[in-house]
PDB file of C-alpha atoms and ligand atoms in Angstrom:
ATOM      1  CA  MET A   1     -10.840 -38.195 -39.947  1.00  0.00           C
ATOM      2  CA  THR A   2     -12.696 -38.140 -36.603  1.00  0.00           C
ATOM      3  CA  ASP A   3     -10.880 -36.257 -33.854  1.00  0.00           C
ATOM      4  CA  THR A   4     -11.742 -38.416 -30.821  1.00  0.00           C
ATOM      5  CA  THR A   5     -10.452 -35.760 -28.395  1.00  0.00           C
ATOM      6  CA  ARG A   6     -13.425 -33.663 -29.458  1.00  0.00           C
ATOM      7  CA  THR A   7     -16.048 -36.374 -29.010  1.00  0.00           C
ATOM      8  CA  ALA A   8     -18.170 -36.504 -25.865  1.00  0.00           C
ATOM      9  CA  PRO A   9     -17.685 -39.782 -23.979  1.00  0.00           C
ATOM     10  CA  HIS A  10     -20.861 -41.817 -23.700  1.00  0.00           C
ATOM     11  CA  GLY A  11     -22.005 -45.223 -22.583  1.00  0.00           C
ATOM     12  CA  GLY A  12     -18.952 -46.459 -20.658  1.00  0.00           C
ATOM     13  CA  ILE A  13     -18.495 -47.595 -17.063  1.00  0.00           C
ATOM     14  CA  VAL A  14     -19.037 -45.216 -14.150  1.00  0.00           C
ATOM     15  CA  CYS A  15     -18.037 -46.070 -10.579  1.00  0.00           C
ATOM     16  CA  ILE A  16     -20.069 -44.183  -7.981  1.00  0.00           C
ATOM     17  CA  THR A  17     -19.202 -44.256  -4.285  1.00  0.00           C
ATOM     18  CA  GLY A  18     -22.111 -43.678  -1.915  1.00  0.00           C
ATOM     19  CA  ALA A  19     -24.710 -44.900  -4.410  1.00  0.00           C
ATOM     20  CA  THR A  20     -27.103 -46.074  -1.687  1.00  0.00           C
ATOM     21  CA  ALA A  21     -28.701 -42.641  -1.169  1.00  0.00           C
ATOM     22  CA  GLY A  22     -28.902 -39.015  -2.273  1.00  0.00           C
ATOM     23  CA  PHE A  23     -26.647 -37.748  -5.060  1.00  0.00           C
ATOM     24  CA  GLY A  24     -25.030 -41.137  -5.641  1.00  0.00           C
ATOM     25  CA  ALA A  25     -28.300 -43.020  -6.165  1.00  0.00           C
ATOM     26  CA  ALA A  26     -29.635 -40.248  -8.439  1.00  0.00           C
ATOM     27  CA  THR A  27     -26.393 -40.261 -10.440  1.00  0.00           C
ATOM     28  CA  ALA A  28     -26.602 -44.040 -10.844  1.00  0.00           C
ATOM     29  CA  ARG A  29     -30.150 -43.696 -12.219  1.00  0.00           C
ATOM     30  CA  ARG A  30     -29.200 -40.805 -14.510  1.00  0.00           C
ATOM     31  CA  PHE A  31     -26.165 -42.549 -16.013  1.00  0.00           C
ATOM     32  CA  THR A  32     -28.116 -45.794 -16.493  1.00  0.00           C
ATOM     33  CA  ALA A  33     -30.769 -43.860 -18.411  1.00  0.00           C
ATOM     34  CA  ASP A  34     -27.956 -42.352 -20.509  1.00  0.00           C
ATOM     35  CA  GLY A  35     -26.678 -45.843 -21.405  1.00  0.00           C
ATOM     36  CA  TRP A  36     -23.798 -46.295 -18.962  1.00  0.00           C
ATOM     37  CA  ARG A  37     -23.005 -49.321 -16.776  1.00  0.00           C
ATOM     38  CA  ILE A  38     -22.719 -48.606 -13.061  1.00  0.00           C
ATOM     39  CA  ILE A  39     -20.381 -49.839 -10.336  1.00  0.00           C
ATOM     40  CA  ALA A  40     -22.429 -48.852  -7.290  1.00  0.00           C
ATOM     41  CA  THR A  41     -20.771 -48.794  -3.874  1.00  0.00           C
ATOM     42  CA  GLY A  42     -21.796 -48.111  -0.296  1.00  0.00           C
ATOM     43  CA  ARG A  43     -21.946 -49.811   3.095  1.00  0.00           C
ATOM     44  CA  ARG A  44     -25.612 -50.837   2.990  1.00  0.00           C
ATOM     45  CA  GLN A  45     -25.840 -54.116   1.076  1.00  0.00           C
ATOM     46  CA  ASP A  46     -29.664 -54.155   1.146  1.00  0.00           C
ATOM     47  CA  ARG A  47     -29.837 -50.761  -0.571  1.00  0.00           C
ATOM     48  CA  LEU A  48     -27.251 -51.839  -3.148  1.00  0.00           C
ATOM     49  CA  ASP A  49     -29.284 -54.969  -3.935  1.00  0.00           C
ATOM     50  CA  VAL A  50     -32.468 -52.935  -4.452  1.00  0.00           C
ATOM     51  CA  LEU A  51     -30.614 -50.445  -6.688  1.00  0.00           C
ATOM     52  CA  ALA A  52     -28.976 -53.191  -8.759  1.00  0.00           C
ATOM     53  CA  ALA A  53     -32.365 -54.852  -9.300  1.00  0.00           C
ATOM     54  CA  GLU A  54     -33.857 -51.517 -10.349  1.00  0.00           C
ATOM     55  CA  LEU A  55     -31.041 -50.678 -12.792  1.00  0.00           C
ATOM     56  CA  GLY A  56     -31.288 -54.092 -14.385  1.00  0.00           C
ATOM     57  CA  ASP A  57     -29.229 -57.200 -14.885  1.00  0.00           C
ATOM     58  CA  GLY A  58     -25.812 -56.504 -16.380  1.00  0.00           C
ATOM     59  CA  ASN A  59     -26.149 -52.742 -15.875  1.00  0.00           C
ATOM     60  CA  CYS A  60     -24.969 -52.632 -12.291  1.00  0.00           C
ATOM     61  CA  LEU A  61     -22.163 -54.179 -10.267  1.00  0.00           C
ATOM     62  CA  PRO A  62     -22.936 -53.587  -6.570  1.00  0.00           C
ATOM     63  CA  LEU A  63     -19.904 -53.539  -4.268  1.00  0.00           C
ATOM     64  CA  CYS A  64     -20.319 -53.240  -0.512  1.00  0.00           C
ATOM     65  CA  PHE A  65     -17.421 -51.668   1.376  1.00  0.00           C
ATOM     66  CA  ASP A  66     -16.486 -48.825   3.687  1.00  0.00           C
ATOM     67  CA  VAL A  67     -14.311 -46.238   1.906  1.00  0.00           C
ATOM     68  CA  ARG A  68     -12.389 -45.693   5.170  1.00  0.00           C
ATOM     69  CA  ASP A  69     -11.023 -49.236   4.965  1.00  0.00           C
ATOM     70  CA  ALA A  70      -8.068 -49.023   2.562  1.00  0.00           C
ATOM     71  CA  ASP A  71      -7.704 -52.814   2.297  1.00  0.00           C
ATOM     72  CA  ALA A  72     -11.415 -53.328   1.586  1.00  0.00           C
ATOM     73  CA  VAL A  73     -11.317 -50.637  -1.118  1.00  0.00           C
ATOM     74  CA  GLN A  74      -8.295 -52.238  -2.759  1.00  0.00           C
ATOM     75  CA  ALA A  75      -9.824 -55.732  -2.505  1.00  0.00           C
ATOM     76  CA  ALA A  76     -13.014 -54.558  -4.234  1.00  0.00           C
ATOM     77  CA  LEU A  77     -11.716 -52.088  -6.819  1.00  0.00           C
ATOM     78  CA  GLY A  78      -8.292 -53.629  -7.413  1.00  0.00           C
ATOM     79  CA  ASN A  79      -9.893 -56.944  -8.450  1.00  0.00           C
ATOM     80  CA  LEU A  80     -12.792 -55.903 -10.637  1.00  0.00           C
ATOM     81  CA  PRO A  81     -14.196 -58.571 -12.972  1.00  0.00           C
ATOM     82  CA  GLU A  82     -12.643 -58.249 -16.443  1.00  0.00           C
ATOM     83  CA  ALA A  83     -15.812 -56.796 -17.988  1.00  0.00           C
ATOM     84  CA  TRP A  84     -15.896 -54.009 -15.377  1.00  0.00           C
ATOM     85  CA  ARG A  85     -12.213 -53.079 -15.248  1.00  0.00           C
ATOM     86  CA  ALA A  86     -12.069 -50.181 -17.722  1.00  0.00           C
ATOM     87  CA  VAL A  87     -13.736 -47.557 -15.522  1.00  0.00           C
ATOM     88  CA  ASP A  88     -14.309 -44.360 -17.534  1.00  0.00           C
ATOM     89  CA  VAL A  89     -15.739 -42.150 -14.813  1.00  0.00           C
ATOM     90  CA  LEU A  90     -15.193 -42.199 -11.056  1.00  0.00           C
ATOM     91  CA  VAL A  91     -17.695 -40.227  -8.990  1.00  0.00           C
ATOM     92  CA  ASN A  92     -16.099 -39.728  -5.560  1.00  0.00           C
ATOM     93  CA  ASN A  93     -19.366 -38.988  -3.813  1.00  0.00           C
ATOM     94  CA  ALA A  94     -19.351 -40.936  -0.500  1.00  0.00           C
ATOM     95  CA  GLY A  95     -19.112 -38.459   2.322  1.00  0.00           C
ATOM     96  CA  LEU A  96     -20.807 -36.936   5.315  1.00  0.00           C
ATOM     97  CA  ALA A  97     -21.042 -34.093   7.779  1.00  0.00           C
ATOM     98  CA  LEU A  98     -21.512 -34.781  11.486  1.00  0.00           C
ATOM     99  CA  GLY A  99     -22.836 -32.106  13.817  1.00  0.00           C
ATOM    100  CA  LEU A 100     -23.131 -28.343  13.654  1.00  0.00           C
ATOM    101  CA  GLU A 101     -21.557 -27.465  16.992  1.00  0.00           C
ATOM    102  CA  PRO A 102     -18.849 -24.816  17.266  1.00  0.00           C
ATOM    103  CA  ALA A 103     -15.313 -26.226  17.214  1.00  0.00           C
ATOM    104  CA  HIS A 104     -14.776 -25.920  20.965  1.00  0.00           C
ATOM    105  CA  ARG A 105     -17.805 -28.159  21.637  1.00  0.00           C
ATOM    106  CA  CYS A 106     -17.498 -30.698  18.801  1.00  0.00           C
ATOM    107  CA  SER A 107     -16.948 -34.401  19.250  1.00  0.00           C
ATOM    108  CA  LEU A 108     -13.401 -35.382  18.313  1.00  0.00           C
ATOM    109  CA  ASP A 109     -14.764 -38.730  17.090  1.00  0.00           C
ATOM    110  CA  ASP A 110     -17.040 -36.918  14.630  1.00  0.00           C
ATOM    111  CA  TRP A 111     -14.093 -34.917  13.327  1.00  0.00           C
ATOM    112  CA  THR A 112     -12.058 -38.093  12.854  1.00  0.00           C
ATOM    113  CA  THR A 113     -14.927 -39.808  11.018  1.00  0.00           C
ATOM    114  CA  MET A 114     -15.295 -36.883   8.603  1.00  0.00           C
ATOM    115  CA  VAL A 115     -11.564 -36.765   7.877  1.00  0.00           C
ATOM    116  CA  ASP A 116     -11.385 -40.550   7.466  1.00  0.00           C
ATOM    117  CA  THR A 117     -14.391 -40.621   5.114  1.00  0.00           C
ATOM    118  CA  ASN A 118     -14.276 -37.380   3.114  1.00  0.00           C
ATOM    119  CA  ILE A 119     -10.495 -37.184   2.748  1.00  0.00           C
ATOM    120  CA  LYS A 120      -8.898 -40.570   3.318  1.00  0.00           C
ATOM    121  CA  GLY A 121     -11.795 -42.557   1.825  1.00  0.00           C
ATOM    122  CA  LEU A 122     -11.735 -40.431  -1.323  1.00  0.00           C
ATOM    123  CA  LEU A 123      -7.971 -40.971  -1.564  1.00  0.00           C
ATOM    124  CA  HIS A 124      -8.279 -44.756  -1.171  1.00  0.00           C
ATOM    125  CA  VAL A 125     -10.787 -44.988  -4.029  1.00  0.00           C
ATOM    126  CA  THR A 126      -8.935 -42.561  -6.296  1.00  0.00           C
ATOM    127  CA  ARG A 127      -5.624 -44.367  -5.829  1.00  0.00           C
ATOM    128  CA  ALA A 128      -7.275 -47.699  -6.710  1.00  0.00           C
ATOM    129  CA  LEU A 129      -8.798 -46.536 -10.014  1.00  0.00           C
ATOM    130  CA  LEU A 130      -6.541 -43.748 -11.303  1.00  0.00           C
ATOM    131  CA  PRO A 131      -3.630 -45.875 -12.608  1.00  0.00           C
ATOM    132  CA  GLY A 132      -5.991 -47.707 -15.000  1.00  0.00           C
ATOM    133  CA  MET A 133      -7.356 -44.424 -16.334  1.00  0.00           C
ATOM    134  CA  VAL A 134      -3.846 -43.101 -16.972  1.00  0.00           C
ATOM    135  CA  GLU A 135      -2.842 -46.369 -18.641  1.00  0.00           C
ATOM    136  CA  ARG A 136      -5.878 -46.193 -20.949  1.00  0.00           C
ATOM    137  CA  ARG A 137      -5.312 -42.440 -21.426  1.00  0.00           C
ATOM    138  CA  ARG A 138      -9.015 -41.975 -20.803  1.00  0.00           C
ATOM    139  CA  GLY A 139     -11.057 -41.169 -17.738  1.00  0.00           C
ATOM    140  CA  HIS A 140     -12.814 -38.571 -15.636  1.00  0.00           C
ATOM    141  CA  VAL A 141     -12.667 -38.117 -11.869  1.00  0.00           C
ATOM    142  CA  ILE A 142     -15.646 -36.249 -10.440  1.00  0.00           C
ATOM    143  CA  ASN A 143     -15.160 -35.185  -6.831  1.00  0.00           C
ATOM    144  CA  LEU A 144     -17.987 -34.036  -4.576  1.00  0.00           C
ATOM    145  CA  GLY A 145     -16.803 -30.936  -2.810  1.00  0.00           C
ATOM    146  CA  SER A 146     -19.130 -28.350  -1.326  1.00  0.00           C
ATOM    147  CA  ILE A 147     -19.610 -24.600  -1.245  1.00  0.00           C
ATOM    148  CA  THR A 148     -18.380 -25.068   2.334  1.00  0.00           C
ATOM    149  CA  GLY A 149     -14.925 -25.782   0.918  1.00  0.00           C
ATOM    150  CA  THR A 150     -14.816 -22.109  -0.099  1.00  0.00           C
ATOM    151  CA  TYR A 151     -17.239 -20.256   2.181  1.00  0.00           C
ATOM    152  CA  ALA A 152     -17.205 -20.788   5.935  1.00  0.00           C
ATOM    153  CA  TYR A 153     -20.360 -20.913   8.033  1.00  0.00           C
ATOM    154  CA  PRO A 154     -20.714 -21.506  11.777  1.00  0.00           C
ATOM    155  CA  GLY A 155     -20.482 -25.197  12.595  1.00  0.00           C
ATOM    156  CA  ALA A 156     -18.881 -26.281   9.315  1.00  0.00           C
ATOM    157  CA  ASN A 157     -15.365 -26.310  10.833  1.00  0.00           C
ATOM    158  CA  VAL A 158     -13.930 -29.758   9.970  1.00  0.00           C
ATOM    159  CA  TYR A 159     -16.567 -30.611   7.366  1.00  0.00           C
ATOM    160  CA  GLY A 160     -15.646 -27.422   5.481  1.00  0.00           C
ATOM    161  CA  GLY A 161     -11.984 -28.249   5.935  1.00  0.00           C
ATOM    162  CA  THR A 162     -12.430 -31.678   4.337  1.00  0.00           C
ATOM    163  CA  LYS A 163     -14.196 -30.110   1.344  1.00  0.00           C
ATOM    164  CA  ALA A 164     -11.441 -27.493   0.986  1.00  0.00           C
ATOM    165  CA  PHE A 165      -9.062 -30.441   0.812  1.00  0.00           C
ATOM    166  CA  VAL A 166     -11.193 -32.051  -1.902  1.00  0.00           C
ATOM    167  CA  MET A 167     -11.128 -28.827  -3.950  1.00  0.00           C
ATOM    168  CA  GLN A 168      -7.363 -28.446  -3.689  1.00  0.00           C
ATOM    169  CA  PHE A 169      -6.769 -32.156  -4.302  1.00  0.00           C
ATOM    170  CA  SER A 170      -8.867 -31.843  -7.471  1.00  0.00           C
ATOM    171  CA  ARG A 171      -6.588 -29.048  -8.670  1.00  0.00           C
ATOM    172  CA  GLY A 172      -3.537 -31.089  -7.744  1.00  0.00           C
ATOM    173  CA  LEU A 173      -4.876 -34.033  -9.750  1.00  0.00           C
ATOM    174  CA  ARG A 174      -5.310 -31.736 -12.758  1.00  0.00           C
ATOM    175  CA  ALA A 175      -1.653 -30.779 -12.451  1.00  0.00           C
ATOM    176  CA  ASP A 176      -0.438 -34.367 -12.065  1.00  0.00           C
ATOM    177  CA  LEU A 177      -2.617 -35.678 -14.900  1.00  0.00           C
ATOM    178  CA  HIS A 178      -1.285 -33.112 -17.352  1.00  0.00           C
ATOM    179  CA  GLY A 179      -1.076 -34.670 -20.803  1.00  0.00           C
ATOM    180  CA  THR A 180      -2.767 -37.960 -19.849  1.00  0.00           C
ATOM    181  CA  GLY A 181      -6.198 -37.092 -21.210  1.00  0.00           C
ATOM    182  CA  VAL A 182      -7.785 -37.858 -17.814  1.00  0.00           C
ATOM    183  CA  ARG A 183     -10.181 -35.125 -16.683  1.00  0.00           C
ATOM    184  CA  VAL A 184     -11.013 -33.897 -13.174  1.00  0.00           C
ATOM    185  CA  THR A 185     -14.033 -31.904 -12.022  1.00  0.00           C
ATOM    186  CA  ASN A 186     -14.898 -30.683  -8.525  1.00  0.00           C
ATOM    187  CA  ILE A 187     -18.654 -30.284  -7.990  1.00  0.00           C
ATOM    188  CA  GLU A 188     -19.471 -27.847  -5.176  1.00  0.00           C
ATOM    189  CA  PRO A 189     -23.161 -27.927  -4.186  1.00  0.00           C
ATOM    190  CA  GLY A 190     -24.975 -25.744  -1.703  1.00  0.00           C
ATOM    191  CA  LEU A 191     -28.059 -26.831   0.248  1.00  0.00           C
ATOM    192  CA  ALA A 192     -29.424 -30.067  -1.200  1.00  0.00           C
ATOM    193  CA  GLU A 193     -32.116 -32.353   0.167  1.00  0.00           C
ATOM    194  CA  SER A 194     -30.971 -35.943   0.731  1.00  0.00           C
ATOM    195  CA  GLU A 195     -30.150 -38.078   3.760  1.00  0.00           C
ATOM    196  CA  PHE A 196     -27.225 -35.715   4.380  1.00  0.00           C
ATOM    197  CA  SER A 197     -28.856 -33.696   7.181  1.00  0.00           C
ATOM    198  CA  VAL A 198     -30.457 -36.734   8.843  1.00  0.00           C
ATOM    199  CA  VAL A 199     -26.939 -38.161   9.118  1.00  0.00           C
ATOM    200  CA  ARG A 200     -25.540 -34.790  10.226  1.00  0.00           C
ATOM    201  CA  PHE A 201     -28.128 -34.504  13.003  1.00  0.00           C
ATOM    202  CA  GLY A 202     -27.504 -38.043  14.271  1.00  0.00           C
ATOM    203  CA  GLY A 203     -30.724 -39.518  12.818  1.00  0.00           C
ATOM    204  CA  ASP A 204     -33.040 -36.654  13.860  1.00  0.00           C
ATOM    205  CA  ALA A 205     -35.287 -36.673  10.776  1.00  0.00           C
ATOM    206  CA  ASP A 206     -37.589 -33.933  12.150  1.00  0.00           C
ATOM    207  CA  ARG A 207     -34.705 -31.502  12.581  1.00  0.00           C
ATOM    208  CA  ALA A 208     -33.511 -32.315   9.060  1.00  0.00           C
ATOM    209  CA  ALA A 209     -37.014 -31.818   7.644  1.00  0.00           C
ATOM    210  CA  ARG A 210     -37.236 -28.388   9.322  1.00  0.00           C
ATOM    211  CA  LEU A 211     -34.005 -27.340   7.610  1.00  0.00           C
ATOM    212  CA  TYR A 212     -35.404 -28.108   4.158  1.00  0.00           C
ATOM    213  CA  GLU A 213     -38.950 -26.861   4.800  1.00  0.00           C
ATOM    214  CA  GLY A 214     -39.947 -24.223   2.252  1.00  0.00           C
ATOM    215  CA  ALA A 215     -36.321 -23.892   1.078  1.00  0.00           C
ATOM    216  CA  SER A 216     -36.668 -25.327  -2.445  1.00  0.00           C
ATOM    217  CA  ALA A 217     -33.297 -26.954  -1.880  1.00  0.00           C
ATOM    218  CA  LEU A 218     -31.361 -28.617  -4.683  1.00  0.00           C
ATOM    219  CA  ARG A 219     -32.539 -32.154  -5.397  1.00  0.00           C
ATOM    220  CA  PRO A 220     -30.186 -35.107  -5.924  1.00  0.00           C
ATOM    221  CA  GLU A 221     -31.387 -35.177  -9.563  1.00  0.00           C
ATOM    222  CA  ASP A 222     -30.017 -31.629 -10.020  1.00  0.00           C
ATOM    223  CA  ILE A 223     -26.565 -32.779  -8.958  1.00  0.00           C
ATOM    224  CA  ALA A 224     -26.833 -35.899 -11.142  1.00  0.00           C
ATOM    225  CA  ALA A 225     -27.653 -33.640 -14.121  1.00  0.00           C
ATOM    226  CA  THR A 226     -24.686 -31.395 -13.289  1.00  0.00           C
ATOM    227  CA  ILE A 227     -22.342 -34.384 -13.191  1.00  0.00           C
ATOM    228  CA  ALA A 228     -23.820 -35.778 -16.412  1.00  0.00           C
ATOM    229  CA  TRP A 229     -23.240 -32.415 -18.135  1.00  0.00           C
ATOM    230  CA  ALA A 230     -19.586 -32.182 -17.038  1.00  0.00           C
ATOM    231  CA  VAL A 231     -18.982 -35.727 -18.310  1.00  0.00           C
ATOM    232  CA  SER A 232     -20.858 -35.086 -21.571  1.00  0.00           C
ATOM    233  CA  CYS A 233     -18.554 -32.239 -22.598  1.00  0.00           C
ATOM    234  CA  PRO A 234     -16.257 -33.146 -25.473  1.00  0.00           C
ATOM    235  CA  ALA A 235     -13.040 -34.845 -24.373  1.00  0.00           C
ATOM    236  CA  HIS A 236     -10.969 -31.713 -25.060  1.00  0.00           C
ATOM    237  CA  VAL A 237     -13.054 -29.750 -22.516  1.00  0.00           C
ATOM    238  CA  ASN A 238     -12.259 -30.028 -18.789  1.00  0.00           C
ATOM    239  CA  VAL A 239     -14.720 -28.357 -16.445  1.00  0.00           C
ATOM    240  CA  ASN A 240     -12.521 -27.678 -13.399  1.00  0.00           C
ATOM    241  CA  ARG A 241     -15.145 -26.624 -10.852  1.00  0.00           C
ATOM    242  CA  ILE A 242     -18.900 -26.201 -10.682  1.00  0.00           C
ATOM    243  CA  GLU A 243     -20.407 -24.245  -7.798  1.00  0.00           C
ATOM    244  CA  VAL A 244     -24.177 -24.744  -7.660  1.00  0.00           C
ATOM    245  CA  MET A 245     -26.668 -23.464  -5.093  1.00  0.00           C
ATOM    246  CA  PRO A 246     -30.443 -23.367  -4.844  1.00  0.00           C
ATOM    247  CA  THR A 247     -31.788 -19.993  -5.936  1.00  0.00           C
ATOM    248  CA  SER A 248     -33.168 -19.586  -2.428  1.00  0.00           C
ATOM    249  CA  GLN A 249     -29.667 -19.669  -0.915  1.00  0.00           C
ATOM    250  CA  SER A 250     -27.175 -16.803  -1.125  1.00  0.00           C
ATOM    251  CA  PHE A 251     -24.478 -15.113   0.941  1.00  0.00           C
ATOM    252  CA  GLY A 252     -24.702 -13.473   4.353  1.00  0.00           C
ATOM    253  CA  ALA A 253     -22.878 -10.575   5.907  1.00  0.00           C
ATOM    254  CA  LEU A 254     -19.542 -11.061   7.653  1.00  0.00           C
ATOM    255  CA  PRO A 255     -20.518 -10.466  11.290  1.00  0.00           C
ATOM    256  CA  VAL A 256     -18.571  -8.112  13.532  1.00  0.00           C
ATOM    257  CA  HIS A 257     -18.711  -8.717  17.273  1.00  0.00           C
ATOM    258  CA  ARG A 258     -18.630  -5.481  19.229  1.00  0.00           C
ATOM    259  CA  ALA A 259     -17.405  -5.342  22.799  1.00  0.00           C
TER     260      ALA A 259
HETATM  261  N1  LIG B   1     -26.683 -32.664   0.621  1.00  0.00           N
HETATM  262  C1  LIG B   1     -25.975 -31.566   0.646  1.00  0.00           C
HETATM  263  O1  LIG B   1     -26.467 -30.491   1.063  1.00  0.00           O
HETATM  264  C2  LIG B   1     -24.554 -31.559   0.146  1.00  0.00           C
HETATM  265  C3  LIG B   1     -24.001 -30.333  -0.228  1.00  0.00           C
HETATM  266  C4  LIG B   1     -22.681 -30.300  -0.683  1.00  0.00           C
HETATM  267  C5  LIG B   1     -21.953 -31.473  -0.777  1.00  0.00           C
HETATM  268  N2  LIG B   1     -22.508 -32.664  -0.399  1.00  0.00           N
HETATM  269  C6  LIG B   1     -21.647 -33.867  -0.521  1.00  0.00           C
HETATM  270  O2  LIG B   1     -22.212 -34.727  -1.491  1.00  0.00           O
HETATM  271  C7  LIG B   1     -21.899 -36.093  -1.200  1.00  0.00           C
HETATM  272  C8  LIG B   1     -23.185 -36.919  -1.173  1.00  0.00           C
HETATM  273  O3  LIG B   1     -24.044 -36.384  -0.186  1.00  0.00           O
HETATM  274  P1  LIG B   1     -25.608 -36.658  -0.159  1.00  0.00           P
HETATM  275  O4  LIG B   1     -26.259 -35.355   0.049  1.00  0.00           O
HETATM  276  O5  LIG B   1     -26.027 -37.507  -1.303  1.00  0.00           O
HETATM  277  O6  LIG B   1     -25.693 -37.474   1.244  1.00  0.00           O
HETATM  278  P2  LIG B   1     -26.453 -38.848   1.627  1.00  0.00           P
HETATM  279  O7  LIG B   1     -27.818 -38.879   1.048  1.00  0.00           O
HETATM  280  O8  LIG B   1     -26.293 -38.955   3.111  1.00  0.00           O
HETATM  281  O9  LIG B   1     -25.561 -39.971   0.917  1.00  0.00           O
HETATM  282  C9  LIG B   1     -24.239 -40.201   1.336  1.00  0.00           C
HETATM  283  C10 LIG B   1     -23.714 -41.487   0.715  1.00  0.00           C
HETATM  284  O10 LIG B   1     -22.360 -41.677   1.164  1.00  0.00           O
HETATM  285  C11 LIG B   1     -22.202 -43.025   1.581  1.00  0.00           C
HETATM  286  N3  LIG B   1     -21.196 -43.131   2.626  1.00  0.00           N
HETATM  287  C12 LIG B   1     -21.070 -42.385   3.748  1.00  0.00           C
HETATM  288  N4  LIG B   1     -20.041 -42.827   4.485  1.00  0.00           N
HETATM  289  C13 LIG B   1     -19.492 -43.873   3.817  1.00  0.00           C
HETATM  290  C14 LIG B   1     -18.419 -44.758   4.078  1.00  0.00           C
HETATM  291  N5  LIG B   1     -17.659 -44.665   5.181  1.00  0.00           N
HETATM  292  N6  LIG B   1     -18.127 -45.737   3.168  1.00  0.00           N
HETATM  293  C15 LIG B   1     -18.881 -45.844   2.058  1.00  0.00           C
HETATM  294  N7  LIG B   1     -19.902 -45.057   1.744  1.00  0.00           N
HETATM  295  C16 LIG B   1     -20.220 -44.076   2.629  1.00  0.00           C
HETATM  296  C17 LIG B   1     -23.589 -43.448   2.086  1.00  0.00           C
HETATM  297  O11 LIG B   1     -23.753 -44.837   1.912  1.00  0.00           O
HETATM  298  P3  LIG B   1     -23.791 -45.927   3.103  1.00  0.00           P
HETATM  299  O12 LIG B   1     -24.384 -45.258   4.309  1.00  0.00           O
HETATM  300  O13 LIG B   1     -24.617 -47.041   2.540  1.00  0.00           O
HETATM  301  O14 LIG B   1     -22.368 -46.315   3.282  1.00  0.00           O
HETATM  302  C18 LIG B   1     -24.500 -42.713   1.111  1.00  0.00           C
HETATM  303  O15 LIG B   1     -24.729 -43.495  -0.033  1.00  0.00           O
HETATM  304  C19 LIG B   1     -21.140 -36.063   0.138  1.00  0.00           C
HETATM  305  O16 LIG B   1     -19.761 -36.105  -0.133  1.00  0.00           O
HETATM  306  C20 LIG B   1     -21.533 -34.708   0.725  1.00  0.00           C
HETATM  307  O17 LIG B   1     -20.552 -34.216   1.605  1.00  0.00           O
HETATM  308  C21 LIG B   1     -23.801 -32.731   0.043  1.00  0.00           C
END
């Protein structure tokens, strides 16, 4: 008799938030190549249309909404077409950092946007799709945390705080989903080249390019491969956390200010 709890899931439906760029777009491409169907979400309809055309008819359901808008999330994900309802994998990837200023000089609006997107947006999407996974006793929630959720660096303040929330929420989900068969993995990348820093620096592409110059940063495809590996593990294996950095990045000293 086949023990299905020991079989790797393959070829189901994966819902990816923030599929219009970076990790999300790379993950959509990777899972399509591996035979999955993709629900691709983001705020930029034009990017979603291009991606859907690239992934092919029937392989991609593009859904345009802002994860911060709880009603819009529920309207889109709570009313999926029948053929797209049984989501196997949710990749909670939509997120952003804004600014690198010290806390006493940061914009309060930027802080609010990060909390609303990285925390509340992730909660809106998770709450919309999790009940179905529990009902089917099958599913995998992949959350995009960051090394910044564990290690502080100057200017990460609220961004790091949101990713610490994501890490702890992932653990909490594991506890709540005990016995349901639904898996949870928190992916915690270090420096990775995407549109992330352009967004962080308010559209300053030159400043972002300088950050990545010569750094051999992680590529979105590396994160897509990491996610694909976690999902490809047999159903009885739950990878709780994956911390992944470019080889070029490591840890610094803890500075001491002397009077
Ligand atoms: N790059 C890094 O160094 C790094 C390291 C660790 C963790 N991360 C995390 O990894 C995730 C993906 O980052 P990335 O590097 O791929 O960044 P990216 O290239 O800037 O992509 C971010 C994606 O999030 C979407 N998004 C942002 N705000 C949204 C909102 N309010 N509603 C819906 N979608 C929204 C964007 O789509 P639209 O603009 O079309 O809405 C875009 O598709 C983020 O959670 C980020 O914090 C990144």
